[in-house]
Coordinates of C-alpha atoms in Angstrom, one line a residue:
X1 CA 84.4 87.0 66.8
X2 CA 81.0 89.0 65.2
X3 CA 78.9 86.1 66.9
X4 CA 81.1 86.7 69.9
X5 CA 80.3 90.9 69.8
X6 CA 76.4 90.1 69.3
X7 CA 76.0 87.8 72.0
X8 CA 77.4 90.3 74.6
X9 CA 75.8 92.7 72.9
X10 CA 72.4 91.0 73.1
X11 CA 73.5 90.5 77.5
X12 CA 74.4 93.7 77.6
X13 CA 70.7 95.2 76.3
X14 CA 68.8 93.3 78.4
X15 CA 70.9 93.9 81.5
X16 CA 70.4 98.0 81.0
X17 CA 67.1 97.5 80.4
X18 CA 66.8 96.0 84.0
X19 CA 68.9 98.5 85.2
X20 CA 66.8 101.3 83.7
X21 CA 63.6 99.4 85.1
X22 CA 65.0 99.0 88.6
X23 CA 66.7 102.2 88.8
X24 CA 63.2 104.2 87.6
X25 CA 61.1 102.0 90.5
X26 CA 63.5 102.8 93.0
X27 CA 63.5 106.4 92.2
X28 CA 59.7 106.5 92.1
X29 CA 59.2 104.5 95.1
X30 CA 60.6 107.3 97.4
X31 CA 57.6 109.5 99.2
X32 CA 57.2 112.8 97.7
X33 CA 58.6 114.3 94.6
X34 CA 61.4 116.2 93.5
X35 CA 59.4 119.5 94.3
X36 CA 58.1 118.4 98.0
X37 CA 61.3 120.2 99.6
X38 CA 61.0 123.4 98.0
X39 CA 60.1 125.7 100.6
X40 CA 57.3 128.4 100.7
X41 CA 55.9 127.2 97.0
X42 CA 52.3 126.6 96.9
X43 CA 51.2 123.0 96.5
X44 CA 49.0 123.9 93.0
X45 CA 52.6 125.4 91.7
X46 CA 54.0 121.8 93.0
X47 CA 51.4 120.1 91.3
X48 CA 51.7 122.3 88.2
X49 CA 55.1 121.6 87.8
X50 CA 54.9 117.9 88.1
X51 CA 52.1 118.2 85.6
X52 CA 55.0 119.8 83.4
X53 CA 57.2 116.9 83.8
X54 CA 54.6 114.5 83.6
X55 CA 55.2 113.5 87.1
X56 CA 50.9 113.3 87.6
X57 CA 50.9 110.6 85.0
X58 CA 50.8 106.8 85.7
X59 CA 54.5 105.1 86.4
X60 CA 54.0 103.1 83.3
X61 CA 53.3 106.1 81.0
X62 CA 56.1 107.5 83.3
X63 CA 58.7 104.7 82.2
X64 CA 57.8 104.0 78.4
X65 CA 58.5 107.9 78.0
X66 CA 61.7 108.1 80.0
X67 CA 62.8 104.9 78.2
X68 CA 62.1 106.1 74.7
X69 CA 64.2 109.4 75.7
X70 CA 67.0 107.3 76.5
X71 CA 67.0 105.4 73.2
X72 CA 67.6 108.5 71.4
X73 CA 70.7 109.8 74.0
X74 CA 68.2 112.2 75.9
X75 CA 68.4 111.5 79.6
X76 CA 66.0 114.2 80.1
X77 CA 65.5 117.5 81.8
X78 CA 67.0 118.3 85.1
X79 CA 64.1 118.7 87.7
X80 CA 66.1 121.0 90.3
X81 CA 68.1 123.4 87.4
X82 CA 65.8 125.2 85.0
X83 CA 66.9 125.2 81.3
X84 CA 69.6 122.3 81.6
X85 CA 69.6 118.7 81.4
X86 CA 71.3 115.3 82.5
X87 CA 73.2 115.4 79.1
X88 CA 74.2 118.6 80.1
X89 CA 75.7 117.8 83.2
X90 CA 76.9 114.5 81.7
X91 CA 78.8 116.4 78.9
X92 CA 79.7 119.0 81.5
X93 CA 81.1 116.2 83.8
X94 CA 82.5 113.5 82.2
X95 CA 85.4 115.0 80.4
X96 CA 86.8 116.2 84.1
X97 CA 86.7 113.1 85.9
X98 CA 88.1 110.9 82.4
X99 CA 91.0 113.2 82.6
X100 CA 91.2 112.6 86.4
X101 CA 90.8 108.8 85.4
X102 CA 93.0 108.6 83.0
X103 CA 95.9 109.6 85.0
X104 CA 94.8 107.6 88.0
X105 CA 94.9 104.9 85.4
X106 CA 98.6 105.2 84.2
X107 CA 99.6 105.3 88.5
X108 CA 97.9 102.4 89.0
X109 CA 99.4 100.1 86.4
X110 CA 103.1 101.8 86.3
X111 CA 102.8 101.5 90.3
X112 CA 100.5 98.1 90.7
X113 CA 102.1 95.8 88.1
X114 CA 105.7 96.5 88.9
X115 CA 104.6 96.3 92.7
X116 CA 103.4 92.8 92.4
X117 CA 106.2 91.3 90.2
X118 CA 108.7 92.6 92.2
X119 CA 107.0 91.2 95.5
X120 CA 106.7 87.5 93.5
X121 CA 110.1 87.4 92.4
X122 CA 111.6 88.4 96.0
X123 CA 109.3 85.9 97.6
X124 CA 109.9 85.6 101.5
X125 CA 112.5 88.7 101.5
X126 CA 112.6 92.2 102.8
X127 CA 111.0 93.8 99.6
X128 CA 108.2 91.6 99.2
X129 CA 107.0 92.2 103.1
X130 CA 107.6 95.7 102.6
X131 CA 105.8 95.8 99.2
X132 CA 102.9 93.5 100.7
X133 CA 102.5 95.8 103.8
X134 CA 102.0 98.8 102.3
X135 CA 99.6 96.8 99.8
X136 CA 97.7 95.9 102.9
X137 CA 97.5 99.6 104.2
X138 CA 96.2 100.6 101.2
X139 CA 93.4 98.4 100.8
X140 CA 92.1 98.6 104.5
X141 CA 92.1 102.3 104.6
X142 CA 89.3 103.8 102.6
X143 CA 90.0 106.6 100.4
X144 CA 88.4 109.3 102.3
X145 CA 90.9 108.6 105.3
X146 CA 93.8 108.9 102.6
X147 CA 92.2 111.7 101.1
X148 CA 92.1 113.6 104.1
X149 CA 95.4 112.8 105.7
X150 CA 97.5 113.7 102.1
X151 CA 95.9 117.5 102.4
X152 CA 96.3 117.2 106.3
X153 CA 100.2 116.4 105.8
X154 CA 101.2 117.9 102.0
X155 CA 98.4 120.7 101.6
X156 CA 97.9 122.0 105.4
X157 CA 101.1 121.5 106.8
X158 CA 103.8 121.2 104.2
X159 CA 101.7 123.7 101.4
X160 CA 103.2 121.8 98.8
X161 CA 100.1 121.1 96.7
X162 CA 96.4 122.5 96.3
X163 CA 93.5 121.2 98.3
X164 CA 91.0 121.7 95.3
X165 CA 90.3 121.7 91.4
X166 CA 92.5 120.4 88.6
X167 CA 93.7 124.1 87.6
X168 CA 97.8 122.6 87.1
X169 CA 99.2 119.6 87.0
X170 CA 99.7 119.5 91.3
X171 CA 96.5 119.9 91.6
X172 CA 96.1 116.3 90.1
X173 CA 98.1 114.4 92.6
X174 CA 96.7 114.0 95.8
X175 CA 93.3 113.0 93.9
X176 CA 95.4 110.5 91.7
X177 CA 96.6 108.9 94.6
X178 CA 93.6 109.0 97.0
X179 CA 91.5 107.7 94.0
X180 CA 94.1 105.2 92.7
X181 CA 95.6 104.0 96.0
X182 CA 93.1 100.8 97.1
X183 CA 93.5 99.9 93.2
X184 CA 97.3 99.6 93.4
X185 CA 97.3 98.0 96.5
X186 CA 94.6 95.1 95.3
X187 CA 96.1 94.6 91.8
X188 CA 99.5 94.0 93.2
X189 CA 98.1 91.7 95.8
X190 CA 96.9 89.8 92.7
X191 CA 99.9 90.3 90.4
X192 CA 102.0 89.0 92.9
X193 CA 100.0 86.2 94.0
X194 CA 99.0 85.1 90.2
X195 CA 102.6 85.4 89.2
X196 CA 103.7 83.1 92.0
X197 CA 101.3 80.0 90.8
X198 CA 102.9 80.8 86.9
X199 CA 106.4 80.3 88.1
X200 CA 105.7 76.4 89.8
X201 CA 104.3 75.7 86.4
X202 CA 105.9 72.8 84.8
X203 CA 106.5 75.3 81.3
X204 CA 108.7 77.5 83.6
X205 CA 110.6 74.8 84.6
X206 CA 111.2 73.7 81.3
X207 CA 112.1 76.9 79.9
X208 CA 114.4 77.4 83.2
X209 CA 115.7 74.2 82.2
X210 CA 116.5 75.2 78.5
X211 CA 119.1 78.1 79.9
X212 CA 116.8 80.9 79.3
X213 CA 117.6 84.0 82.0
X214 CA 115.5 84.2 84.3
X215 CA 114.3 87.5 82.9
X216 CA 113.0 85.6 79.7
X217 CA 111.4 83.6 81.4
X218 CA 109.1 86.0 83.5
X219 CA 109.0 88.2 80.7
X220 CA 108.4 85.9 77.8
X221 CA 106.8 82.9 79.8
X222 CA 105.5 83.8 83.2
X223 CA 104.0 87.1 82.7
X224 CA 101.6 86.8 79.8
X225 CA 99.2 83.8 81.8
X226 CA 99.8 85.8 85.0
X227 CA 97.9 89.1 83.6
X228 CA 94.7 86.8 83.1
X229 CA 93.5 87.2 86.6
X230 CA 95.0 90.9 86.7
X231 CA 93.2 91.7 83.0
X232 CA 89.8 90.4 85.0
X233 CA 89.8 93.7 87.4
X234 CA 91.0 95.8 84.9
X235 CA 87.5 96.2 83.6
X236 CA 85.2 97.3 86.3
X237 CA 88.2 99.0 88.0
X238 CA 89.2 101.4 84.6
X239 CA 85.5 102.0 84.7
X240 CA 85.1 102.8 87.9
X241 CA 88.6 105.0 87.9
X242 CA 87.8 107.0 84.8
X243 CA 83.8 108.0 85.6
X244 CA 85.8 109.2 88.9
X245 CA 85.2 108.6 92.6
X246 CA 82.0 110.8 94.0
X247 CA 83.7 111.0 97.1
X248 CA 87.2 112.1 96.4
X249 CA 85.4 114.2 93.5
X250 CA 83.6 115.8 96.6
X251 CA 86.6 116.2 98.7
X252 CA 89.0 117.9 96.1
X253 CA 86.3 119.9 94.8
X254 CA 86.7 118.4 91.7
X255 CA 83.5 119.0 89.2
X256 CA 83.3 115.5 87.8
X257 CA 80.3 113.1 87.7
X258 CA 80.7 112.4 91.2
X259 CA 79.9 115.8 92.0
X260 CA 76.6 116.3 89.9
X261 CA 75.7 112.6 91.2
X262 CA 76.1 113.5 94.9
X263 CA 74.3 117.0 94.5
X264 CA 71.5 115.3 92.5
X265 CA 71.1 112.8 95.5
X266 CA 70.9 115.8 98.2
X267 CA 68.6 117.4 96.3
X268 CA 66.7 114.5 95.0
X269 CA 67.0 114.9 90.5
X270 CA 65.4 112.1 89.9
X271 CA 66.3 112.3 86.3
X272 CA 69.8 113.2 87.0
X273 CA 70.3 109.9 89.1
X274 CA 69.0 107.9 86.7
X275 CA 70.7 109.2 83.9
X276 CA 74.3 109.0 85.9
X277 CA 73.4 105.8 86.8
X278 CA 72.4 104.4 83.5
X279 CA 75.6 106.3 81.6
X280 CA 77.8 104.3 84.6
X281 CA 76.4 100.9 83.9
X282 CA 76.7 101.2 80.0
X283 CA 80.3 102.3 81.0
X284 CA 81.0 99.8 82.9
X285 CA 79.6 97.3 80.5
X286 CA 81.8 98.1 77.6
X287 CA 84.9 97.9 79.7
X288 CA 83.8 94.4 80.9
X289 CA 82.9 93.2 76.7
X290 CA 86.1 95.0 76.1
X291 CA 88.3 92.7 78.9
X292 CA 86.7 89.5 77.5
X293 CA 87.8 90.5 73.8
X294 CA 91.3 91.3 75.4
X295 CA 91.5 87.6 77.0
X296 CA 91.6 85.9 73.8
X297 CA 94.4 88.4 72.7
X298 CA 96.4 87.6 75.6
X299 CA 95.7 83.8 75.9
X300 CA 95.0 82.2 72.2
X301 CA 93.8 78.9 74.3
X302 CA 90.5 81.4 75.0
X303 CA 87.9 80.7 71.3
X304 CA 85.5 83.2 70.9
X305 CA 83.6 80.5 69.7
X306 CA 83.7 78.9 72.8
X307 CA 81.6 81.7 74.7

């Protein structure tokens, strides 16, 4: 299992290091500078504050710096906020939209699992084309379109719940389901489809065959090898749900990392979009290590040795 870890590990480094690379050339590559928009500032107080940030020195000197920085955990200064810095906003933004993603994470399983088995064992009936249509809604419709339409219907016209923040525990529901509702709809897409190639197994049949109910033999038999396929999403889609959704973060107001990214975009923080980008894709990355150790937990026939 160590040799395992240290591979993945080893993958890992060199794949941030590309990122870090691309991410920095990309970000360099656009005309101007972070101080070309400011408006009525001299160009020798433009050129005196790149000097500051080292911005007049070449992209090499540039990158070695910057990448140093982020070996120690310092993403650098913020180039459009005086006095505070991408590990500011980071710290500042990251606890908001985990605790936005962290509920959207318990919806999406209690709802997306149970969705999907339900649908496979009522094969061909009224539930599972009910279950499967509404499945299909939600991963068609973007988020923005449900986003808008749940404060249209339950904020504007019914003024059940708020339109903004994460003050009380209301205000977490529409977000929650605008931010969780394609990942429902594709994991029980999956669940159901995965289950229904584990129940024509010849092991089912055999356990069927035994006298088992037919409820130990989903829940003991079928449904362990059909979360394989479901375990493979979880990954990137926990990482993607708990560093939250820049556009529903924008919607609801909500001050996650989506809404720093997005403003650092508008207003072109170079440092800040690199160092949201880069804190992402180490995210991401240690949910995806963390699903492959997970496999072998759920299906011994996976060796770490083996990988």
């Amino acid at each position: 299992m160590a040799k395992f870890i240290l591979k993945r590990l080893g993958m890992m480094l060199i794949a941030m290091f590309m990122i870090i690379l691309l991410t920095f050339v990309i970000m360099h590559s656009v005309p101007g500078s972070p101080f070309t928009n400011t408006k009525g500032v001299p160009d020798e107080v433009i050129a005196a504050m790149e000097a500051k940030y080292g911005l007049d020195q070449p992209y090499f000197v540039q990158f070695f710096s910057y990448l140093g920085g982020v070996l120690q955990g310092d993403f650098g200064p913020s180039y459009r906020y005086t006095g505070q810095t991408v590990n500011d906003f980071i710290a500042a933004g990251a606890p908001v939209s985990a605790r936005l993603g962290l509920v959207t994470v318990v919806f999406v399983l209690a709802a997306a699992i149970p969705m999907g088995i339900l649908a496979a064992l009522k094969n061909g009936k009224w539930q599972d084309m009910l279950l499967m249509a509404l499945a299909t809604i939600g991963v068609t419709i973007p988020s923005f379109v449900i986003a808008s339409l749940l404060i249209y219907v339950f904020s504007y016209m019914l003024n059940w719940l708020p339109t903004f923040g994460l003050d009380s525990w209301q205000g977490y529901i529409l977000p929650v389901i605008a931010l969780g509702g394609y990942s429902v709809s594709y994991i029980a897409r999956l669940m159901r489809s995965s289950l229904l190639e584990v129940m024509g197994q010849d092991y089912i049949r055999t356990a069927r065959a035994k006298g088992l109910t037919e409820f130990a033999v989903v829940a003991k038999h079928a449904l362990r090898n059909a979360l394989i396929p479901v375990v493979t999403v979880l990954g990137p889609t926990i990482a993607g749900l708990l560093t939250g959704s820049f556009v529903i973060e924008r919607i609801f107001a909500i001050p996650g990392l989506g809404f720093y990214f997005v403003n650092s975009v508008s207003q072109r923080d170079y440092t800040t979009i690199m160092g949201m980008t880069i804190f992402y894709a180490a995210f991401l990355m240690a949910m995806v290590l963390l699903v492959d150790i997970f496999y072998c937990l759920i299906d011994p026939r996976i060796k770490f040795e083996n990988n």
